[in-house]
JSON list of C-alpha atoms in Angstrom, two decimals:
[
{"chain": "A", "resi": 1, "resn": "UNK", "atom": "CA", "xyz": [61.83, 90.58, -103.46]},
{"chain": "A", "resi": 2, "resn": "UNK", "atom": "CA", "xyz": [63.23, 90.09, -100.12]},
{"chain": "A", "resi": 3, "resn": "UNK", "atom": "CA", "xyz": [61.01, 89.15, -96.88]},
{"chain": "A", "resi": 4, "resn": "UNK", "atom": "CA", "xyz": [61.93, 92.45, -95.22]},
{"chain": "A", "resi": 5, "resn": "UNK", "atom": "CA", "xyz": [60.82, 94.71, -98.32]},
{"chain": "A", "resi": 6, "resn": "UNK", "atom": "CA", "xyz": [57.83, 92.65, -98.58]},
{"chain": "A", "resi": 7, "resn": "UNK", "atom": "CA", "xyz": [56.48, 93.42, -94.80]},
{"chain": "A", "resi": 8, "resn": "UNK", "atom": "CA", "xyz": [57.16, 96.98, -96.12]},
{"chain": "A", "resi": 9, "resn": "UNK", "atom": "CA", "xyz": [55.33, 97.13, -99.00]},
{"chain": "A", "resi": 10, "resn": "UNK", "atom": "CA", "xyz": [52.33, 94.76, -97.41]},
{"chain": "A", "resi": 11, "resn": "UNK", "atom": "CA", "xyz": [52.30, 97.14, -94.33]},
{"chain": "A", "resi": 12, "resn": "UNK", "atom": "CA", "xyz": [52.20, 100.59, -96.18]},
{"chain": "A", "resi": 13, "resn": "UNK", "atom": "CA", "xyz": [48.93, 98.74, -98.25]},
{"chain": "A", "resi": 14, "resn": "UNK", "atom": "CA", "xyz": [47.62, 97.86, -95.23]},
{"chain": "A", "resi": 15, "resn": "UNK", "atom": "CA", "xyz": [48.04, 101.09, -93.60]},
{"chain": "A", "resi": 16, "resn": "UNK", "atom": "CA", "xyz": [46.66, 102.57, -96.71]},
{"chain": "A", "resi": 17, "resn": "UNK", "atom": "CA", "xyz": [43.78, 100.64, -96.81]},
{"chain": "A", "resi": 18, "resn": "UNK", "atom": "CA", "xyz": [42.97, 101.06, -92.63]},
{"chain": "A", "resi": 19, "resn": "UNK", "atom": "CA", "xyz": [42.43, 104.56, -93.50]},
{"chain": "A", "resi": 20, "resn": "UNK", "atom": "CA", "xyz": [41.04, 104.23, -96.79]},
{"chain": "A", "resi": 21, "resn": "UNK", "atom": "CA", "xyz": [38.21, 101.82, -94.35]},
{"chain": "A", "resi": 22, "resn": "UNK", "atom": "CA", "xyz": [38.21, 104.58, -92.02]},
{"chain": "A", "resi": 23, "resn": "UNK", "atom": "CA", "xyz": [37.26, 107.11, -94.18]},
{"chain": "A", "resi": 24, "resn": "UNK", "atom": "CA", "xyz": [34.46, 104.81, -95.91]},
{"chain": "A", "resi": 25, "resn": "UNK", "atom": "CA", "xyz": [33.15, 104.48, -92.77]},
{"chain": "A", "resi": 26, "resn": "UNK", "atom": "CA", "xyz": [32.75, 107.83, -92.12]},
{"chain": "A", "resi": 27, "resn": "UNK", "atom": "CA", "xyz": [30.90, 108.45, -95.35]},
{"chain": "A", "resi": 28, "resn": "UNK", "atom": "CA", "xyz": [28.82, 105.38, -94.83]},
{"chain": "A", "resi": 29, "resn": "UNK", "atom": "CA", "xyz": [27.55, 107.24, -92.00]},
{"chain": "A", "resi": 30, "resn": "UNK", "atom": "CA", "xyz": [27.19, 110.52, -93.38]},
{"chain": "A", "resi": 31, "resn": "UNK", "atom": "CA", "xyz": [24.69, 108.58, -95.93]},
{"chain": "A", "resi": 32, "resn": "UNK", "atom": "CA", "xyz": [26.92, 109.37, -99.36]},
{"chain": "A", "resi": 33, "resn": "UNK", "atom": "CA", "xyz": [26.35, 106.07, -100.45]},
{"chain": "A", "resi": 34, "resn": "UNK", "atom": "CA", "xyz": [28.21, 106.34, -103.75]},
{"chain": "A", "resi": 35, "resn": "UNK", "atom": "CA", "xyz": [31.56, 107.52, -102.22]},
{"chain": "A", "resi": 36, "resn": "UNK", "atom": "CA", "xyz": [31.53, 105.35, -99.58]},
{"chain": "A", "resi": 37, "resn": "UNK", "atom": "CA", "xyz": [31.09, 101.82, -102.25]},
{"chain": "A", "resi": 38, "resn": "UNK", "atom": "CA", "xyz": [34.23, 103.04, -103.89]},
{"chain": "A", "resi": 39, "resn": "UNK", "atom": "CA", "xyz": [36.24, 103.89, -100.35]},
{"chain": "A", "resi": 40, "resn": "UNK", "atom": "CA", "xyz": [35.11, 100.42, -99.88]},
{"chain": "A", "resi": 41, "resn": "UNK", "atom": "CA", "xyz": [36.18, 98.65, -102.96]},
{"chain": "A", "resi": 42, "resn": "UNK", "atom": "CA", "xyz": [39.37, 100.99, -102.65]},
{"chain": "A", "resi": 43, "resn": "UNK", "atom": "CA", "xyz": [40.28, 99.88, -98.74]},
{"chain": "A", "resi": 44, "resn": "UNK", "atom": "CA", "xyz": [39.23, 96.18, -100.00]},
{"chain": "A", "resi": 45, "resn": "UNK", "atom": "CA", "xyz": [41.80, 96.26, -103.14]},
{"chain": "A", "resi": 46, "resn": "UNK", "atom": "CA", "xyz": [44.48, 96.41, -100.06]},
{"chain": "A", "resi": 47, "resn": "UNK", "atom": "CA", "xyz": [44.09, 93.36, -98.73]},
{"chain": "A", "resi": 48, "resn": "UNK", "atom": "CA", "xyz": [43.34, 91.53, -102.25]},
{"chain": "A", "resi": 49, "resn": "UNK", "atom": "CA", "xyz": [46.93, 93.46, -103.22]},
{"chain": "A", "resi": 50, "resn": "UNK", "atom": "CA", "xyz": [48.82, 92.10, -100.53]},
{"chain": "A", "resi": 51, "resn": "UNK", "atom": "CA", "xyz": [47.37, 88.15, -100.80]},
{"chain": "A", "resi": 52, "resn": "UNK", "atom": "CA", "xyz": [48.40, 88.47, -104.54]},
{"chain": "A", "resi": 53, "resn": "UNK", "atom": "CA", "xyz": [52.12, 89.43, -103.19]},
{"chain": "A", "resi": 54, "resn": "UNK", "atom": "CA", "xyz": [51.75, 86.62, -101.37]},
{"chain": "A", "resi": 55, "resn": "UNK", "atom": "CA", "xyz": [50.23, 84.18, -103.89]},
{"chain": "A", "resi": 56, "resn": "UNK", "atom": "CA", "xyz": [52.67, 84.87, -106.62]},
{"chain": "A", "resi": 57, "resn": "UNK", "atom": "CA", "xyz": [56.13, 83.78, -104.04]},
{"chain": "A", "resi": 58, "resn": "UNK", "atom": "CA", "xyz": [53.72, 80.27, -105.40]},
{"chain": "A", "resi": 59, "resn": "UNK", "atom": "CA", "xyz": [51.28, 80.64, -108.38]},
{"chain": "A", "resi": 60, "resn": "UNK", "atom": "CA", "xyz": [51.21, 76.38, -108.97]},
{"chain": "A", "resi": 61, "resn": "UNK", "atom": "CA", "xyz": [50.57, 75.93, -104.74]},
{"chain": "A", "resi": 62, "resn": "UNK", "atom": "CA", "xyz": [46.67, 75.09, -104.52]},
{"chain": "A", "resi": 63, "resn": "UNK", "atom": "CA", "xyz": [46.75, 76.61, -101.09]},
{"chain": "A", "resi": 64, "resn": "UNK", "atom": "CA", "xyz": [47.97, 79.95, -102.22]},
{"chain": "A", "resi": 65, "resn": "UNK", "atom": "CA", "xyz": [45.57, 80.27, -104.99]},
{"chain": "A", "resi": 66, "resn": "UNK", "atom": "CA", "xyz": [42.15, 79.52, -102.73]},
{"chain": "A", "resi": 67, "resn": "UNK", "atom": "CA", "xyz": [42.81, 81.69, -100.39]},
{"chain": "A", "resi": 68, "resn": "UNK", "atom": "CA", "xyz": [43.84, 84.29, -102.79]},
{"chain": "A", "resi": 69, "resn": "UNK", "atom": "CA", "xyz": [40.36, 83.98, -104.27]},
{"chain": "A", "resi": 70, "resn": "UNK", "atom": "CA", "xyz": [39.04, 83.86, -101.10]},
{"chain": "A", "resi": 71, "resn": "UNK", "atom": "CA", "xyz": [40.02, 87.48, -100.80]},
{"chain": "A", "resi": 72, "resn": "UNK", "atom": "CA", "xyz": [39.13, 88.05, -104.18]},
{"chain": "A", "resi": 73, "resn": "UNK", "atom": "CA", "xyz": [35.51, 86.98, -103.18]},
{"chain": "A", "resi": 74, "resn": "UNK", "atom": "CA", "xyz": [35.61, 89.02, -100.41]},
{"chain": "A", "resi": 75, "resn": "UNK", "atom": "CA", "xyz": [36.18, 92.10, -101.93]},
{"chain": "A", "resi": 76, "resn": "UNK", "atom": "CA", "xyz": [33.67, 91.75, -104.26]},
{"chain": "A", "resi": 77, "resn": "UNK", "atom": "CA", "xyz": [31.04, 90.98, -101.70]},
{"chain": "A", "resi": 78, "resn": "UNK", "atom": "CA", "xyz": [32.23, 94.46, -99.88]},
{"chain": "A", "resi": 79, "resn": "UNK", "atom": "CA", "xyz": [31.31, 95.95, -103.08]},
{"chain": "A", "resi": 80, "resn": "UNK", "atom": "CA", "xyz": [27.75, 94.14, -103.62]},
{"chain": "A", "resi": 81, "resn": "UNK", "atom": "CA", "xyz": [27.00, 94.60, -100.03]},
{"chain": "A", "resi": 82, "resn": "UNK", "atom": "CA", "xyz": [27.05, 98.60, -100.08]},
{"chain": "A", "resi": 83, "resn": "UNK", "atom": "CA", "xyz": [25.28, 98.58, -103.70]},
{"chain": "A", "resi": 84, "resn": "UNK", "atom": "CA", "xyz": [22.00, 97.83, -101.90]},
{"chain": "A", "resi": 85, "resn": "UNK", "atom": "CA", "xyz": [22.04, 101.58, -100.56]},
{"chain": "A", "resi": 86, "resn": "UNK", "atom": "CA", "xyz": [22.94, 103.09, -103.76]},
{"chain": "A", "resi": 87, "resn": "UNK", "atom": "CA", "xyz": [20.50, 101.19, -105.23]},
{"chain": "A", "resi": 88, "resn": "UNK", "atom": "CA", "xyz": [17.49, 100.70, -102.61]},
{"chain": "A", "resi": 89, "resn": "UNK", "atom": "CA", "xyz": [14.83, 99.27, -105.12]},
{"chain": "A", "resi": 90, "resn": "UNK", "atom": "CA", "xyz": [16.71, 95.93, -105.36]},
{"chain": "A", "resi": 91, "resn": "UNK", "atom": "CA", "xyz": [18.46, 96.12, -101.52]},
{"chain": "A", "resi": 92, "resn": "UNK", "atom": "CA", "xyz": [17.26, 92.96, -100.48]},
{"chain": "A", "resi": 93, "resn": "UNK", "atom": "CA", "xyz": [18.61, 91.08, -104.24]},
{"chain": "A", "resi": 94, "resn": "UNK", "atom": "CA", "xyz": [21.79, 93.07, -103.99]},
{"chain": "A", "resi": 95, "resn": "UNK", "atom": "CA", "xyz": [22.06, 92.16, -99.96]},
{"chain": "A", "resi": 96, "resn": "UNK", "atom": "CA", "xyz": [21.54, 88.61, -100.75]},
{"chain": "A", "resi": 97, "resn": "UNK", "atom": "CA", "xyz": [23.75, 88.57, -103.69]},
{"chain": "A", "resi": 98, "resn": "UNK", "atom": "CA", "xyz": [26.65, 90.00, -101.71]},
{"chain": "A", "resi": 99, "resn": "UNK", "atom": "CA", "xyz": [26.15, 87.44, -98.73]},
{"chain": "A", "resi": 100, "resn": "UNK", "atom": "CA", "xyz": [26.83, 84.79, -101.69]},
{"chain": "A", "resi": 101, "resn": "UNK", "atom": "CA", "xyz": [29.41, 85.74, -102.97]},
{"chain": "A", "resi": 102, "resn": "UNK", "atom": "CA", "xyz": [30.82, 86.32, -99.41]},
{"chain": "A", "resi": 103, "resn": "UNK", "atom": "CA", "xyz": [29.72, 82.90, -98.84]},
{"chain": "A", "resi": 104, "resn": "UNK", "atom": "CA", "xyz": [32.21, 81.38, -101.95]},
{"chain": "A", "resi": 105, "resn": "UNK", "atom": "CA", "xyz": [34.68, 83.54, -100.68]},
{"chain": "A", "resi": 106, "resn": "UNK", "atom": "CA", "xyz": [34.75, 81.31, -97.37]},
{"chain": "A", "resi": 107, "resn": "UNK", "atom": "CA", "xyz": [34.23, 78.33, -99.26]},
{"chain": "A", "resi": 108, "resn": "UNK", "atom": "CA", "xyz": [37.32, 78.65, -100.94]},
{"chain": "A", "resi": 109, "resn": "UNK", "atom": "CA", "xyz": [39.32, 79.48, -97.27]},
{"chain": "A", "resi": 110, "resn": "UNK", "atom": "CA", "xyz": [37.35, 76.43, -96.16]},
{"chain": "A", "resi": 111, "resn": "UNK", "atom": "CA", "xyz": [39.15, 74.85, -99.35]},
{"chain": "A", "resi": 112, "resn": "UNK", "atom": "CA", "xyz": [42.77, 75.75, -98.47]},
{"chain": "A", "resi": 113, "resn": "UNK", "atom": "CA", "xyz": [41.88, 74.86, -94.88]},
{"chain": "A", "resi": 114, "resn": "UNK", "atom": "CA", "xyz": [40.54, 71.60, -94.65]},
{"chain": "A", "resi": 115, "resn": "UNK", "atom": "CA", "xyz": [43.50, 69.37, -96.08]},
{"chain": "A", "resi": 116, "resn": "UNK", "atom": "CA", "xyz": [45.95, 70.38, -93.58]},
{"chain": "A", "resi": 117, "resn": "UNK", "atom": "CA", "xyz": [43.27, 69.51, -91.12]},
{"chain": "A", "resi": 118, "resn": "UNK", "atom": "CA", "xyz": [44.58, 66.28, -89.26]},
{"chain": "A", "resi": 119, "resn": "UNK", "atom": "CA", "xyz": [41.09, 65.50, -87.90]},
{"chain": "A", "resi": 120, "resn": "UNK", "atom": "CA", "xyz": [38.54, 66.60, -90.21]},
{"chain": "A", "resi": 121, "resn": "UNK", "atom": "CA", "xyz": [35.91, 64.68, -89.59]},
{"chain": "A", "resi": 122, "resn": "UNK", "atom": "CA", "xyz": [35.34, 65.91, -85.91]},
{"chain": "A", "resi": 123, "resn": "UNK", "atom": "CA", "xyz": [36.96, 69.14, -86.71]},
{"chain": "A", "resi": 124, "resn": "UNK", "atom": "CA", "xyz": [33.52, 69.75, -89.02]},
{"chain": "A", "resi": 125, "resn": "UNK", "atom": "CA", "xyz": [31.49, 68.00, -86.78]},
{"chain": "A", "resi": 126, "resn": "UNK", "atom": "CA", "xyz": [31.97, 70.72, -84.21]},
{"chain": "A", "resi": 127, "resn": "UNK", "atom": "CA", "xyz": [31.54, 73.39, -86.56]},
{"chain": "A", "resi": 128, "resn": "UNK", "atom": "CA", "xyz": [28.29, 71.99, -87.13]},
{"chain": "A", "resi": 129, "resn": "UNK", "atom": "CA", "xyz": [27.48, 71.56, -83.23]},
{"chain": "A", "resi": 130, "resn": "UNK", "atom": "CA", "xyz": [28.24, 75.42, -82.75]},
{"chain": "A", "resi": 131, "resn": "UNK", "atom": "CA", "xyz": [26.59, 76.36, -85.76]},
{"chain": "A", "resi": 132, "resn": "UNK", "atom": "CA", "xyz": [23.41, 74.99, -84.25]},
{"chain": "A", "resi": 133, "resn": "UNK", "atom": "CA", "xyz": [24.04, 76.47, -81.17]},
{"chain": "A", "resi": 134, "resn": "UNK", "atom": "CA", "xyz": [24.99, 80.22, -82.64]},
{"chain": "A", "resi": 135, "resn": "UNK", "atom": "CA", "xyz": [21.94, 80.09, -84.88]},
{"chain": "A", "resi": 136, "resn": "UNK", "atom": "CA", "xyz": [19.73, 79.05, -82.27]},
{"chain": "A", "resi": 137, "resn": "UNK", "atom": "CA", "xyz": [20.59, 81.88, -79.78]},
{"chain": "A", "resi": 138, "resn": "UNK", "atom": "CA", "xyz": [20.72, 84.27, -83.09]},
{"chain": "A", "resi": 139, "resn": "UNK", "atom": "CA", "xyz": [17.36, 83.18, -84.33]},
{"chain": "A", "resi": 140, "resn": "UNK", "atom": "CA", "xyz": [16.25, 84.16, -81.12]},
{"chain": "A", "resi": 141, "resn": "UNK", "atom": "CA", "xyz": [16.89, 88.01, -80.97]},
{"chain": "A", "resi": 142, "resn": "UNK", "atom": "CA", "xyz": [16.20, 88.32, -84.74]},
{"chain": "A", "resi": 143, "resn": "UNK", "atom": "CA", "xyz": [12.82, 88.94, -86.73]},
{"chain": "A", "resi": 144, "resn": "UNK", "atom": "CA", "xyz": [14.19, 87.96, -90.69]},
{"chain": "A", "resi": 145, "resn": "UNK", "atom": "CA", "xyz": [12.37, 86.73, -93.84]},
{"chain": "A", "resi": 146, "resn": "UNK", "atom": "CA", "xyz": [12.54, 83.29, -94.37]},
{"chain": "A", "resi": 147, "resn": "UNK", "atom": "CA", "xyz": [15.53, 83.65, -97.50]},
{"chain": "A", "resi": 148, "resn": "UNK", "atom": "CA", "xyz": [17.68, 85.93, -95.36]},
{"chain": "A", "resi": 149, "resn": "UNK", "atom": "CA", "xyz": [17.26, 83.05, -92.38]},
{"chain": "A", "resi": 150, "resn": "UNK", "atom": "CA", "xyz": [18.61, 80.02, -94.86]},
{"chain": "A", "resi": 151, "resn": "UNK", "atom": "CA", "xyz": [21.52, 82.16, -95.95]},
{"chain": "A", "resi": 152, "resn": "UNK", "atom": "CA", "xyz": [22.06, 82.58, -92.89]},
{"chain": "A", "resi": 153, "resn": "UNK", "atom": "CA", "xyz": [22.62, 78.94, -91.91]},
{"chain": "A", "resi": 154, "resn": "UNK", "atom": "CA", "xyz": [24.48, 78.34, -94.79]},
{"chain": "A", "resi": 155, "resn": "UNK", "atom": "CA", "xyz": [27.07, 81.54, -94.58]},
{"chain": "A", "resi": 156, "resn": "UNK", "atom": "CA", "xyz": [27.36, 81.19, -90.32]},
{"chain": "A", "resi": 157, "resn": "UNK", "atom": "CA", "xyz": [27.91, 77.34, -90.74]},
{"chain": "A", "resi": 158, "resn": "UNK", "atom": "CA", "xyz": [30.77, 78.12, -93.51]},
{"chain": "A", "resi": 159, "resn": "UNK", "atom": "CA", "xyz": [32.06, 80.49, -91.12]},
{"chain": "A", "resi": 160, "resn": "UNK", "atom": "CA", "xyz": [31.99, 79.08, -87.97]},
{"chain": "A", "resi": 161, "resn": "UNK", "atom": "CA", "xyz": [33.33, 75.70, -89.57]},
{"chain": "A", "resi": 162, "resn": "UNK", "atom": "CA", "xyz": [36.34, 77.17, -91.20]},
{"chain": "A", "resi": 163, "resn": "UNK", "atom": "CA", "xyz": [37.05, 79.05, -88.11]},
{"chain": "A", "resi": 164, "resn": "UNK", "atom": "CA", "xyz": [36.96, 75.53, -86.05]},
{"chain": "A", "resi": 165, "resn": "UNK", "atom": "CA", "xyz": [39.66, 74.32, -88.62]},
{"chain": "A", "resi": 166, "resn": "UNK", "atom": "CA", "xyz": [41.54, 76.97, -89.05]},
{"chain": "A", "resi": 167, "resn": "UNK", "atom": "CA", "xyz": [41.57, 77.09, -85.17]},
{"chain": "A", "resi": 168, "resn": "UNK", "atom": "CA", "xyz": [42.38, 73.13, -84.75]},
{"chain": "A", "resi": 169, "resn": "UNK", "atom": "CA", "xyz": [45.46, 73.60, -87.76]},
{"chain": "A", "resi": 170, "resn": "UNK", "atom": "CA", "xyz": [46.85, 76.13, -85.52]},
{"chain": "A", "resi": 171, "resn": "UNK", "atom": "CA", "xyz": [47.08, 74.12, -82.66]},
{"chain": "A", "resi": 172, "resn": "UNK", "atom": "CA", "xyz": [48.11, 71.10, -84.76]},
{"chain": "A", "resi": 173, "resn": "UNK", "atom": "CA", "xyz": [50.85, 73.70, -86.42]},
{"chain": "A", "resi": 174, "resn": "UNK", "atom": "CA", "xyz": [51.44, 76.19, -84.07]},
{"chain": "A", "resi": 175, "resn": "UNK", "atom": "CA", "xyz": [53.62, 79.24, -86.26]},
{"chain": "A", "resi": 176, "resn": "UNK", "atom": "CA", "xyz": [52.75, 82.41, -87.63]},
{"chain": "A", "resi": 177, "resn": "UNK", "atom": "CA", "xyz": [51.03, 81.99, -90.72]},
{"chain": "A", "resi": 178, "resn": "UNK", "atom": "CA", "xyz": [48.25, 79.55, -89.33]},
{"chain": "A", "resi": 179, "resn": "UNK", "atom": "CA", "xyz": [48.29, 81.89, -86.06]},
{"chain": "A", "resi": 180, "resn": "UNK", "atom": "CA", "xyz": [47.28, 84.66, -88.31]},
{"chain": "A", "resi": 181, "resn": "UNK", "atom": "CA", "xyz": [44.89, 82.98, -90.67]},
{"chain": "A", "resi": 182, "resn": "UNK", "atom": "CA", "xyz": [42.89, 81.51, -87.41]},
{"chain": "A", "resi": 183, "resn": "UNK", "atom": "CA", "xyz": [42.84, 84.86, -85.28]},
{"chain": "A", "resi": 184, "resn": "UNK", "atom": "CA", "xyz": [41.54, 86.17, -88.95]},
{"chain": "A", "resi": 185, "resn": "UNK", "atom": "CA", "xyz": [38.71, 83.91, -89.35]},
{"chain": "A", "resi": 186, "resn": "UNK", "atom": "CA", "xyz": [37.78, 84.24, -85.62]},
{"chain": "A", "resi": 187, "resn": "UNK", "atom": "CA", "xyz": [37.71, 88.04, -86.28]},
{"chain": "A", "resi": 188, "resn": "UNK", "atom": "CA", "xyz": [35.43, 87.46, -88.84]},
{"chain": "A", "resi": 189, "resn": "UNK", "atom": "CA", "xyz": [33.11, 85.22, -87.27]},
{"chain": "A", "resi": 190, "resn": "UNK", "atom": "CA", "xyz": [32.38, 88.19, -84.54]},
{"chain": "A", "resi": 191, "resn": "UNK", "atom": "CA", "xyz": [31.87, 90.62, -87.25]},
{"chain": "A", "resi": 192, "resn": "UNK", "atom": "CA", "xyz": [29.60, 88.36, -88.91]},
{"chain": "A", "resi": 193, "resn": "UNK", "atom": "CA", "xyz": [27.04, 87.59, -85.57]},
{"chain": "A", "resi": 194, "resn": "UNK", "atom": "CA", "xyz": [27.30, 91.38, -85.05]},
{"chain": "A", "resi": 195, "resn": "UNK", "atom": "CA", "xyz": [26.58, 92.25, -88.54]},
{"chain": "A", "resi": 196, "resn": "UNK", "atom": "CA", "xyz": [23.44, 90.10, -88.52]},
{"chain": "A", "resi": 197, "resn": "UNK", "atom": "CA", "xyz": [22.40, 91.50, -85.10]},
{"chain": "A", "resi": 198, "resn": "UNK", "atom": "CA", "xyz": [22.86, 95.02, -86.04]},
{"chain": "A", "resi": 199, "resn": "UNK", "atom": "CA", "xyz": [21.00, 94.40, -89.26]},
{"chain": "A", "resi": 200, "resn": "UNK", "atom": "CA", "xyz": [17.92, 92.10, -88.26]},
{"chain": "A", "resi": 201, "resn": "UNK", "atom": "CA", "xyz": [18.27, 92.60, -84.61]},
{"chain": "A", "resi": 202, "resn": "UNK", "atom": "CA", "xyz": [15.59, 95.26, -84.49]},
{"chain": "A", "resi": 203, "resn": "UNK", "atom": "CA", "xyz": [17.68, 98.16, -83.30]},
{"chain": "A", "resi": 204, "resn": "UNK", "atom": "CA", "xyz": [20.63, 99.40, -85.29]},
{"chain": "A", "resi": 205, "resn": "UNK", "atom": "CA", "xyz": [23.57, 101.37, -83.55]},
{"chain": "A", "resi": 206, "resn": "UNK", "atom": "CA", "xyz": [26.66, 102.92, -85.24]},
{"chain": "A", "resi": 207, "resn": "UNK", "atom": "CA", "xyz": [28.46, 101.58, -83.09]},
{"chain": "A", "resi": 208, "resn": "UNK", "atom": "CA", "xyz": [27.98, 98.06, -84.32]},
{"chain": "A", "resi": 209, "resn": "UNK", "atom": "CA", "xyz": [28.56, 99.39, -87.39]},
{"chain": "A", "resi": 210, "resn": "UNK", "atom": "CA", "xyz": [32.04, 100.28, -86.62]},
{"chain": "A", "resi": 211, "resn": "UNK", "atom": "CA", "xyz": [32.54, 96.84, -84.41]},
{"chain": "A", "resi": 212, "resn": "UNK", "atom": "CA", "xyz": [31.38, 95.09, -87.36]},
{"chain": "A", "resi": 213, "resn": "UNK", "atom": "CA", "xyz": [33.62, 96.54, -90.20]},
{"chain": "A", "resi": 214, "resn": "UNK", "atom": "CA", "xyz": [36.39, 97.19, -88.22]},
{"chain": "A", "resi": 215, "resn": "UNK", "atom": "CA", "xyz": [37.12, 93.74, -87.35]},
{"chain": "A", "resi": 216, "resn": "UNK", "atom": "CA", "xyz": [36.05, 91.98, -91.04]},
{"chain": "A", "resi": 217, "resn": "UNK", "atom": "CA", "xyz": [38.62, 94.19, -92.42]},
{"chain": "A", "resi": 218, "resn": "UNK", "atom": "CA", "xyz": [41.43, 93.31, -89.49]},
{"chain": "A", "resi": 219, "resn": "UNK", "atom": "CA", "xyz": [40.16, 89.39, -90.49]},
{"chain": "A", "resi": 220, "resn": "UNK", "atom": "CA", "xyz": [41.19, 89.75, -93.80]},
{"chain": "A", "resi": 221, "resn": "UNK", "atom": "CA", "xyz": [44.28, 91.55, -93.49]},
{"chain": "A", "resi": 222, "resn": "UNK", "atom": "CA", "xyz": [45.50, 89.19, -91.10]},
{"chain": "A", "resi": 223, "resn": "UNK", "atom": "CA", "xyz": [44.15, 86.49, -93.76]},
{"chain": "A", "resi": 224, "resn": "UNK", "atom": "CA", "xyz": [45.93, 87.95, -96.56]},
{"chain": "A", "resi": 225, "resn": "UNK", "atom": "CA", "xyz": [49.14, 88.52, -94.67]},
{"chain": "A", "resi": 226, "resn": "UNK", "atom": "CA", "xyz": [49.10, 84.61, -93.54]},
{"chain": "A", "resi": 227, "resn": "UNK", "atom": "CA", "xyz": [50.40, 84.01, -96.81]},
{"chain": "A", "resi": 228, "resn": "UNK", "atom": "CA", "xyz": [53.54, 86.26, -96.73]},
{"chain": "A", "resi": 229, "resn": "UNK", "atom": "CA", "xyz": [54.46, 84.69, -93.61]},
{"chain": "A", "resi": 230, "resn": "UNK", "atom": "CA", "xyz": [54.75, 80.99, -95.34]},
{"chain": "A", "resi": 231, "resn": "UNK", "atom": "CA", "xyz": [57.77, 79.93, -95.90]},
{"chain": "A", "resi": 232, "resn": "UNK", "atom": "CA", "xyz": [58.21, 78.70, -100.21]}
]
């Protein structure tokens, strides 16, 4: 398969799948909680479709496998995440199940990440320093029980981390793929802080809502696409 007819096929998935989130959303908001898991799962299979295009130009490359899984992960969390409204009774075990997974799914970008990191040592060190910093002006506007608050330190630390060295490998190799796969995880760490604001923030708007989801799902597109871009 050619690079051109690649972009083609990635783009029509990811076109497919913008709508496919656009239309989940909707539904989400109309409170059809069934139909709007699957939309999700469906608009998530994009993404996780084009990083396997991308994963199989090299199945043996360590790199291309973890963050393949990485988007594996984070489909799966989309899924878990919605279940707790379909299933209300165990919303809190389902929510915290789906921040997990979510939370492996980052581990394994964090994975891929970190050895092309020239300077890892400070490069996590700062991660840590603005974790502190984002969780202390979080922890502030939020009421949460105590379980939601330590995965919370855990999953905005992952974050926020692999952002910082996903950030500091693009400056270190400035080109399109590492472009992509930082502006992806930065994405991703504004939908996070406005997902947990919207959620234990005391007042929840629709419009965060849409802020929140529409730029995870730009994150991982941009994430999955990152891999096309590499050159084998």
């Amino acid at each position: 398969m050619t690079m051109t007819s690649m972009l083609v096929r990635a783009g029509l998935l990811a076109v497919a799948g913008i709508l496919l989130q656009y239309l989940f959303i909707k539904e989400e908001h109309d409170e059809n909680w069934v139909r709007a898991d699957l939309l999700k799962g469906t608009a998530s299979l994009m993404f996780v479709l084009i990083g396997l295009m991308g994963f199989l130009k090299l199945p043996t490359s360590g790199y291309f496998l973890f963050v393949y899984l990485g988007l594996v992960f984070g489909a799966l969390g989309d899924l878990l995440l919605n279940l707790r409204y379909v299933y209300p009774a165990n919303g809190q075990k389902i929510f915290l199940g789906g921040i997990l997974v979510f939370l492996i799914g980052h581990i394994f970008y964090l994975v891929a990440q970190l050895p092309l990191c020239p300077k890892k040592l400070p490069a996590v060190l700062l991660g840590c320093a603005l974790t502190a910093v984002t969780l202390f002006l979080v922890f502030r506007v939020i009421e949460a029980k105590p379980a939601f608050k330590i995965f919370g330190v855990f999953y905005l630390g992952a974050i926020i981390i692999l952002t910082v060295v996903s950030v500091w490998n693009f400056f270190t190799y400035p080109n399109v793929p590492t472009a992509l796969f930082a502006l992806g995880t930065i994405l991703f760490t504004a939908s996070d802080i406005i997902l947990i604001l919207n959620t234990f923030g005391g007042e929840q708007t629709y419009k965060r809502r849409i802020a929140n989801l529409s730029l995870y799902y730009a994150g991982q597109l941009l994430i999955a696409f990152s891999l096309l871009f590499i050159k084998v």
